[in-house]
Amino acid sequence: MTQKILLLPGDGIGPEITAEAEKLLTVLRDRHGLDVSWTSAPIGGAGYDAAGHPLPPATLEAAKAADAILLAAVGGPQYDKLPRELRPERGLLGIRAALGLFSNLRPALLYPELADASSLKPELVANLDILIVRELTGGIYFGKRQTGVETDYKVGSQIIPSARVARDTEAYSDFEIARIARTAFEAARLRGKKLCSVDKNNVLESSQLWREVVIEVARDYPDVSLSHMLVDNAAMQLVRAPKQFDVVVTSNMFGDILSDIAAQLTGSIGMLPSASLNERGQGMYEPSHGSAPDIAGKGIANPLAMLLSVAMMLRYTLARSDLAGAIEAAVRKVLASGLRTGDIAKPGEATVNTVAMGDAVIAALG
Ligand code: IPM
Ligand code: MG
């Protein structure tokens, strides 16, 4: 049966890198027997411009009907003044919530050819291969919010008679913790069999429950070695000795922060794909980088994270790991041949543009 892909180009460099993904999909369909069809819809700032909302109803409907979604990036300075509910990010958060995409896989893989691009010493990051599993539909991102004037607000031992107060709530249920823990244990089983669960259990109630439930789930995975780390230490360990990690599982907020640190370890966020999955295996795939408004429209963005997101989509939703592997091999080949976009070039090194990089990957696919 033909599987349906929804393309969400979004903002900034989004449309440029989506064009490269579309080129790749066309080749996979026409030459490699991939049975897919696709359509595209506006999201983020583009959704706001086209339909007055970052997640137009038609886009949401198309997303629900798709087997897989390929999202490029959302956001741009022209939307910064919009109220929170209309900001481009709401498009992304809305799809995560509506489709129940609770499981966010963020690999941080160092390509040996790009070892110099890391801000850490080469020996610390050589062959780095970490997977961050981030809970994506719970925690403080989706907890109860409130802003208003409160009386007798306590600040330490002081009482402020009248204060403007804003609240966000971190809440996790055992159900949510157990299902993301299972995803992480399963992932660890297929990799180095090491899982580190990151929390702030010395301070937060929600983290105490997190740790308890992860330990309960661990009973079903005796073959995976489980450790626990406080988030501040985890941030430090990631830049001190990142290779101690295999799979890391953590909450929405901590995962947001730690995955950016992990991405920087590899030197180029322009190289990293990610997947957000629900219980049915439906998935949204996106580069870990943002919309890069500073280089938008110039045709110089690195399309590799987007093309590698296509590879993740083939592996996790479309059940074509053979083609996923072929794309990943093609990217390695292109890097080995010395081709670089600006973000991964050394000072003074020649660079190619977005289209040339996309073409090279397709050519290397054979
Ligand atoms: C990410 C991004 C999003 C997040 C923003 C754009 C809402 O930073 O995917 O990591 O915080 O989840
Ligand atoms: Mg983030």
Short mmCIF file of C-alpha atoms and ligand atoms in Angstrom, two decimals:
data_model
loop_
_atom_site.label_atom_id
_atom_site.label_comp_id
_atom_site.label_asym_id
_atom_site.label_seq_id
_atom_site.Cartn_x
_atom_site.Cartn_y
_atom_site.Cartn_z
CA MET A 1 0.00 0.00 0.00
CA THR A 2 1.26 3.45 -0.87
CA GLN A 3 2.36 5.26 2.28
CA LYS A 4 1.58 8.93 2.69
CA ILE A 5 4.17 11.51 3.62
CA LEU A 6 3.34 15.07 4.60
CA LEU A 7 6.03 17.65 3.93
CA LEU A 8 6.04 20.68 6.22
CA PRO A 9 8.66 23.09 4.87
CA GLY A 10 7.92 25.79 7.46
CA ASP A 11 10.11 28.87 7.71
CA GLY A 12 13.60 30.22 7.08
CA ILE A 13 15.81 27.67 5.35
CA GLY A 14 12.96 25.13 5.63
CA PRO A 15 11.71 25.38 2.03
CA GLU A 16 15.27 25.13 0.62
CA ILE A 17 16.15 21.94 2.48
CA THR A 18 12.67 20.49 1.86
CA ALA A 19 13.30 20.84 -1.88
CA GLU A 20 16.35 18.59 -1.45
CA ALA A 21 14.32 16.04 0.52
CA GLU A 22 11.71 16.04 -2.21
CA LYS A 23 14.40 15.43 -4.83
CA LEU A 24 15.63 12.48 -2.78
CA LEU A 25 12.11 11.08 -2.31
CA THR A 26 11.51 11.30 -6.05
CA VAL A 27 14.64 9.27 -6.74
CA LEU A 28 13.73 6.71 -4.06
CA ARG A 29 10.25 6.37 -5.57
CA ASP A 30 11.30 6.23 -9.21
CA ARG A 31 14.50 4.21 -8.95
CA HIS A 32 14.40 2.29 -5.69
CA GLY A 33 10.82 1.07 -5.52
CA LEU A 34 9.75 3.14 -2.52
CA ASP A 35 5.95 3.14 -2.56
CA VAL A 36 5.14 6.60 -1.25
CA SER A 37 3.21 9.69 -2.21
CA TRP A 38 3.49 13.12 -0.65
CA THR A 39 1.81 16.47 -0.29
CA SER A 40 2.93 19.59 1.44
CA ALA A 41 1.28 22.05 3.85
CA PRO A 42 2.18 25.28 5.64
CA ILE A 43 3.18 25.33 9.30
CA GLY A 44 4.77 27.80 11.71
CA GLY A 45 5.19 31.33 10.43
CA ALA A 46 4.24 30.13 6.95
CA GLY A 47 1.01 28.74 8.43
CA TYR A 48 0.34 32.07 10.12
CA ASP A 49 0.98 33.96 6.87
CA ALA A 50 -1.21 31.62 4.80
CA ALA A 51 -4.07 30.95 7.20
CA GLY A 52 -3.63 33.10 10.30
CA HIS A 53 -2.49 30.20 12.50
CA PRO A 54 0.82 28.37 13.01
CA LEU A 55 -1.04 25.06 12.72
CA PRO A 56 -3.87 25.64 10.22
CA PRO A 57 -6.72 23.10 10.57
CA ALA A 58 -6.02 21.71 7.08
CA THR A 59 -2.38 21.11 8.02
CA LEU A 60 -3.39 19.30 11.19
CA GLU A 61 -5.86 17.12 9.28
CA ALA A 62 -3.19 16.25 6.71
CA ALA A 63 -0.77 15.42 9.53
CA LYS A 64 -3.24 13.06 11.17
CA ALA A 65 -3.85 11.31 7.85
CA ALA A 66 -0.15 10.89 7.02
CA ASP A 67 1.96 7.85 7.86
CA ALA A 68 5.00 10.06 8.26
CA ILE A 69 5.66 13.77 8.46
CA LEU A 70 8.82 15.48 7.37
CA LEU A 71 9.16 18.86 9.03
CA ALA A 72 12.00 21.22 8.11
CA ALA A 73 11.98 24.10 10.62
CA VAL A 74 9.77 26.81 12.06
CA GLY A 75 10.38 30.32 13.38
CA GLY A 76 11.76 33.67 12.35
CA PRO A 77 12.33 37.12 13.81
CA GLN A 78 9.30 38.55 12.00
CA TYR A 79 7.07 36.40 14.21
CA ASP A 80 8.72 37.24 17.54
CA LYS A 81 6.10 39.81 18.49
CA LEU A 82 3.11 37.48 18.03
CA PRO A 83 1.26 36.29 21.14
CA ARG A 84 2.52 32.93 22.39
CA GLU A 85 -0.48 31.02 21.01
CA LEU A 86 0.29 32.23 17.49
CA ARG A 87 4.05 31.85 17.51
CA PRO A 88 5.55 29.45 14.95
CA GLU A 89 6.65 27.01 17.69
CA ARG A 90 2.99 26.40 18.52
CA GLY A 91 2.65 24.63 15.18
CA LEU A 92 5.31 22.16 16.18
CA LEU A 93 4.03 21.71 19.73
CA GLY A 94 0.47 21.35 18.40
CA ILE A 95 1.38 18.45 16.12
CA ARG A 96 3.39 16.75 18.87
CA ALA A 97 0.36 16.93 21.17
CA ALA A 98 -2.36 16.13 18.61
CA LEU A 99 -0.57 13.05 17.30
CA GLY A 100 0.73 11.98 20.70
CA LEU A 101 4.36 11.97 19.52
CA PHE A 102 5.73 11.25 22.98
CA SER A 103 8.98 9.63 22.00
CA ASN A 104 11.70 11.87 20.65
CA LEU A 105 14.88 10.21 19.42
CA ARG A 106 17.83 12.53 18.97
CA PRO A 107 21.01 10.81 17.89
CA ALA A 108 24.27 12.69 18.29
CA LEU A 109 26.72 11.06 15.96
CA LEU A 110 30.15 12.40 15.16
CA TYR A 111 31.27 11.99 11.57
CA PRO A 112 35.03 11.39 11.68
CA GLU A 113 35.53 13.74 8.71
CA LEU A 114 34.05 16.55 10.80
CA ALA A 115 35.89 15.84 14.07
CA ASP A 116 37.60 19.25 13.86
CA ALA A 117 34.23 21.00 13.95
CA SER A 118 33.58 19.87 17.52
CA SER A 119 34.44 22.38 20.20
CA LEU A 120 35.90 19.53 22.28
CA LYS A 121 39.31 17.91 21.90
CA PRO A 122 39.24 15.28 19.13
CA GLU A 123 40.11 12.40 21.50
CA LEU A 124 37.08 13.19 23.66
CA VAL A 125 34.63 12.94 20.78
CA ALA A 126 36.21 10.48 18.32
CA ASN A 127 33.51 7.98 17.28
CA LEU A 128 30.94 9.59 19.54
CA ASP A 129 27.54 7.96 19.13
CA ILE A 130 24.88 8.90 21.69
CA LEU A 131 21.12 8.65 21.53
CA ILE A 132 19.05 11.07 23.58
CA VAL A 133 15.51 9.82 24.18
CA ARG A 134 13.42 12.82 25.18
CA GLU A 135 9.86 12.62 26.51
CA LEU A 136 8.02 14.99 24.19
CA THR A 137 4.37 15.44 25.14
CA GLY A 138 4.47 15.93 28.91
CA GLY A 139 6.24 17.83 31.64
CA ILE A 140 6.49 21.59 31.90
CA TYR A 141 5.93 22.06 28.15
CA PHE A 142 2.34 20.94 28.48
CA GLY A 143 1.58 21.46 32.19
CA LYS A 144 -0.88 23.96 33.55
CA ARG A 145 0.08 27.60 32.99
CA GLN A 146 -1.05 30.72 34.71
CA THR A 147 -0.13 34.40 34.69
CA GLY A 148 -1.65 37.03 36.93
CA VAL A 149 -1.37 39.21 39.99
CA GLU A 150 -1.11 37.31 43.27
CA THR A 151 -1.20 38.66 46.79
CA ASP A 152 1.14 37.66 49.62
CA TYR A 153 3.58 35.91 47.31
CA LYS A 154 6.42 34.20 49.20
CA VAL A 155 10.03 34.85 48.22
CA GLY A 156 12.18 32.95 50.66
CA SER A 157 11.20 34.40 54.05
CA GLN A 158 9.85 37.59 52.48
CA ILE A 159 6.19 38.21 51.67
CA ILE A 160 5.45 40.36 48.61
CA PRO A 161 1.99 41.90 49.12
CA SER A 162 1.20 42.08 45.42
CA ALA A 163 3.24 40.55 42.59
CA ARG A 164 2.80 39.70 38.93
CA VAL A 165 3.39 35.96 38.84
CA ALA A 166 3.73 33.47 35.98
CA ARG A 167 3.54 29.74 36.59
CA ASP A 168 4.36 26.68 34.49
CA THR A 169 3.87 23.22 35.90
CA GLU A 170 6.11 20.18 35.63
CA ALA A 171 3.89 17.12 35.95
CA TYR A 172 4.51 13.50 35.03
CA SER A 173 2.38 10.40 35.50
CA ASP A 174 3.71 6.89 35.94
CA PHE A 175 2.07 6.04 32.59
CA GLU A 176 4.07 8.66 30.70
CA ILE A 177 7.34 7.81 32.43
CA ALA A 178 6.94 4.07 31.88
CA ARG A 179 6.23 4.35 28.16
CA ILE A 180 9.20 6.62 27.42
CA ALA A 181 11.38 4.41 29.63
CA ARG A 182 10.32 1.36 27.57
CA THR A 183 11.22 3.16 24.33
CA ALA A 184 14.64 3.97 25.77
CA PHE A 185 15.29 0.45 27.06
CA GLU A 186 14.28 -1.00 23.67
CA ALA A 187 16.61 1.43 21.92
CA ALA A 188 19.45 0.58 24.31
CA ARG A 189 18.90 -3.10 23.64
CA LEU A 190 19.62 -2.49 19.95
CA ARG A 191 22.74 -0.46 20.73
CA GLY A 192 25.31 -0.60 23.54
CA LYS A 193 22.88 -1.90 26.19
CA LYS A 194 23.57 1.06 28.49
CA LEU A 195 20.87 3.44 29.61
CA CYS A 196 21.34 6.56 31.72
CA SER A 197 18.18 8.13 33.11
CA VAL A 198 18.56 11.83 33.85
CA ASP A 199 16.43 13.62 36.45
CA LYS A 200 16.62 16.10 39.33
CA ASN A 201 15.49 13.67 41.98
CA ASN A 202 17.25 15.52 44.81
CA VAL A 203 14.83 18.45 44.37
CA LEU A 204 11.74 17.61 42.31
CA GLU A 205 8.80 15.37 43.21
CA SER A 206 8.23 14.66 39.55
CA SER A 207 11.84 13.46 39.28
CA GLN A 208 11.42 11.16 42.27
CA LEU A 209 8.51 9.49 40.53
CA TRP A 210 10.52 9.46 37.31
CA ARG A 211 13.37 7.54 38.95
CA GLU A 212 11.03 5.12 40.74
CA VAL A 213 9.15 4.23 37.57
CA VAL A 214 12.31 3.87 35.47
CA ILE A 215 13.61 1.40 38.09
CA GLU A 216 10.33 -0.54 37.90
CA VAL A 217 10.48 -0.75 34.10
CA ALA A 218 14.12 -1.84 34.31
CA ARG A 219 13.02 -5.20 35.73
CA ASP A 220 11.83 -6.12 32.24
CA TYR A 221 15.24 -5.31 30.77
CA PRO A 222 17.84 -7.19 32.82
CA ASP A 223 20.16 -7.19 29.82
CA VAL A 224 20.43 -3.37 29.81
CA SER A 225 22.57 -1.69 32.45
CA LEU A 226 20.77 1.26 34.01
CA SER A 227 22.31 4.26 35.72
CA HIS A 228 20.84 7.49 37.04
CA MET A 229 22.32 10.96 36.86
CA LEU A 230 21.21 14.36 38.08
CA VAL A 231 20.69 16.75 35.22
CA ASP A 232 23.34 19.28 36.26
CA ASN A 233 25.94 16.55 36.49
CA ALA A 234 24.73 15.09 33.17
CA ALA A 235 25.29 18.45 31.47
CA MET A 236 28.81 18.52 32.89
CA GLN A 237 29.56 14.88 32.05
CA LEU A 238 28.37 15.41 28.46
CA VAL A 239 31.12 17.95 27.89
CA ARG A 240 33.69 16.25 30.16
CA ALA A 241 33.51 12.66 28.93
CA PRO A 242 30.65 12.24 26.46
CA LYS A 243 31.65 8.74 25.39
CA GLN A 244 30.53 7.31 28.74
CA PHE A 245 26.96 7.59 27.42
CA ASP A 246 25.08 5.25 25.13
CA VAL A 247 21.35 6.00 25.48
CA VAL A 248 20.10 8.83 27.69
CA VAL A 249 16.42 9.06 28.67
CA THR A 250 14.98 12.20 30.18
CA SER A 251 12.04 14.56 30.50
CA ASN A 252 10.84 17.06 27.95
CA MET A 253 12.61 20.11 29.40
CA PHE A 254 15.88 18.42 30.37
CA GLY A 255 15.91 16.65 27.00
CA ASP A 256 15.52 19.94 25.17
CA ILE A 257 18.64 21.28 26.84
CA LEU A 258 20.79 18.14 26.88
CA SER A 259 20.07 17.37 23.23
CA ASP A 260 21.44 20.76 22.20
CA ILE A 261 24.60 20.09 24.21
CA ALA A 262 24.93 16.65 22.65
CA ALA A 263 24.41 18.12 19.19
CA GLN A 264 27.19 20.65 19.69
CA LEU A 265 29.57 17.85 20.71
CA THR A 266 29.35 16.60 17.15
CA GLY A 267 30.35 19.98 15.75
CA SER A 268 27.48 20.50 13.41
CA ILE A 269 23.86 20.61 14.29
CA GLY A 270 23.42 20.80 10.50
CA MET A 271 24.09 17.05 10.41
CA LEU A 272 21.63 15.70 12.95
CA PRO A 273 18.19 14.26 12.26
CA SER A 274 15.53 13.39 14.82
CA ALA A 275 12.36 11.36 15.08
CA SER A 276 9.21 11.89 17.14
CA LEU A 277 7.04 8.81 17.35
CA ASN A 278 3.74 7.76 18.82
CA GLU A 279 2.53 4.35 19.95
CA ARG A 280 1.37 3.45 16.44
CA GLY A 281 4.74 4.10 14.87
CA GLN A 282 3.45 7.20 13.14
CA GLY A 283 6.28 9.66 13.14
CA MET A 284 7.41 13.18 12.54
CA TYR A 285 10.96 13.53 11.33
CA GLU A 286 12.95 16.71 11.45
CA PRO A 287 16.46 18.10 11.48
CA SER A 288 17.67 19.07 14.96
CA HIS A 289 18.64 22.51 13.71
CA GLY A 290 16.32 25.48 13.45
CA SER A 291 15.14 27.75 10.66
CA ALA A 292 18.42 29.73 10.48
CA PRO A 293 16.80 33.01 9.38
CA ASP A 294 20.23 34.60 8.95
CA ILE A 295 21.02 32.43 5.93
CA ALA A 296 17.47 31.84 4.67
CA GLY A 297 16.91 32.33 0.95
CA LYS A 298 20.62 32.26 0.13
CA GLY A 299 20.72 28.65 -0.98
CA ILE A 300 23.64 27.82 1.28
CA ALA A 301 21.97 25.83 4.08
CA ASN A 302 23.23 22.34 4.85
CA PRO A 303 20.54 19.86 3.69
CA LEU A 304 22.19 16.81 5.27
CA ALA A 305 20.21 16.75 8.54
CA MET A 306 17.06 16.90 6.45
CA LEU A 307 18.20 14.08 4.16
CA LEU A 308 19.22 12.04 7.21
CA SER A 309 15.74 12.70 8.60
CA VAL A 310 14.39 11.03 5.47
CA ALA A 311 16.64 8.08 6.37
CA MET A 312 15.20 7.94 9.91
CA MET A 313 11.70 8.04 8.43
CA LEU A 314 12.54 5.10 6.18
CA ARG A 315 13.85 3.16 9.17
CA TYR A 316 11.21 3.88 11.82
CA THR A 317 7.96 4.36 9.90
CA LEU A 318 8.33 3.12 6.33
CA ALA A 319 10.11 -0.13 7.23
CA ARG A 320 12.86 0.36 4.64
CA SER A 321 16.05 0.23 6.69
CA ASP A 322 17.83 -0.88 3.53
CA LEU A 323 17.19 2.51 1.94
CA ALA A 324 17.90 4.30 5.25
CA GLY A 325 21.31 2.65 5.35
CA ALA A 326 21.91 3.57 1.71
CA ILE A 327 21.24 7.28 2.41
CA GLU A 328 23.48 7.24 5.47
CA ALA A 329 26.24 5.58 3.45
CA ALA A 330 25.78 8.14 0.66
CA VAL A 331 26.16 11.01 3.16
CA ARG A 332 29.38 9.47 4.51
CA LYS A 333 30.69 9.08 0.98
CA VAL A 334 29.96 12.70 0.15
CA LEU A 335 31.69 13.89 3.32
CA ALA A 336 34.68 11.65 2.61
CA SER A 337 34.91 13.15 -0.86
CA GLY A 338 35.45 16.52 0.82
CA LEU A 339 32.20 18.27 -0.05
CA ARG A 340 31.23 20.85 2.58
CA THR A 341 28.51 23.41 3.07
CA GLY A 342 29.55 26.56 4.92
CA ASP A 343 28.55 25.35 8.37
CA ILE A 344 30.85 22.32 8.27
CA ALA A 345 33.74 23.82 6.30
CA LYS A 346 37.02 24.73 7.93
CA PRO A 347 38.09 28.35 7.55
CA GLY A 348 39.27 28.91 3.98
CA GLU A 349 37.90 25.58 2.72
CA ALA A 350 35.83 25.59 -0.51
CA THR A 351 32.10 25.21 0.02
CA VAL A 352 29.14 24.00 -2.02
CA ASN A 353 25.55 25.20 -1.89
CA THR A 354 22.40 23.42 -0.78
CA VAL A 355 21.45 22.11 -4.22
CA ALA A 356 24.94 20.81 -5.00
CA MET A 357 25.06 18.97 -1.65
CA GLY A 358 21.65 17.41 -2.32
CA ASP A 359 22.69 16.38 -5.82
CA ALA A 360 25.91 14.84 -4.50
CA VAL A 361 24.03 12.67 -1.99
CA ILE A 362 21.69 11.47 -4.71
CA ALA A 363 24.61 10.74 -7.04
CA ALA A 364 26.36 8.79 -4.26
CA LEU A 365 23.22 6.71 -3.74
CA GLY A 366 23.84 5.20 -7.17
C1 IPM B 1 13.26 21.54 19.92
C2 IPM B 1 12.92 23.01 19.93
C3 IPM B 1 11.48 23.16 20.36
C4 IPM B 1 11.38 22.60 21.76
C5 IPM B 1 10.95 24.60 20.29
C6 IPM B 1 11.09 25.17 18.91
C7 IPM B 1 9.54 24.70 20.78
O1 IPM B 1 13.81 23.71 20.73
O2 IPM B 1 12.61 20.79 19.19
O3 IPM B 1 14.17 21.16 20.66
O4 IPM B 1 11.72 23.29 22.72
O5 IPM B 1 10.97 21.45 21.89
MG MG B 2 15.39 22.56 21.53
#
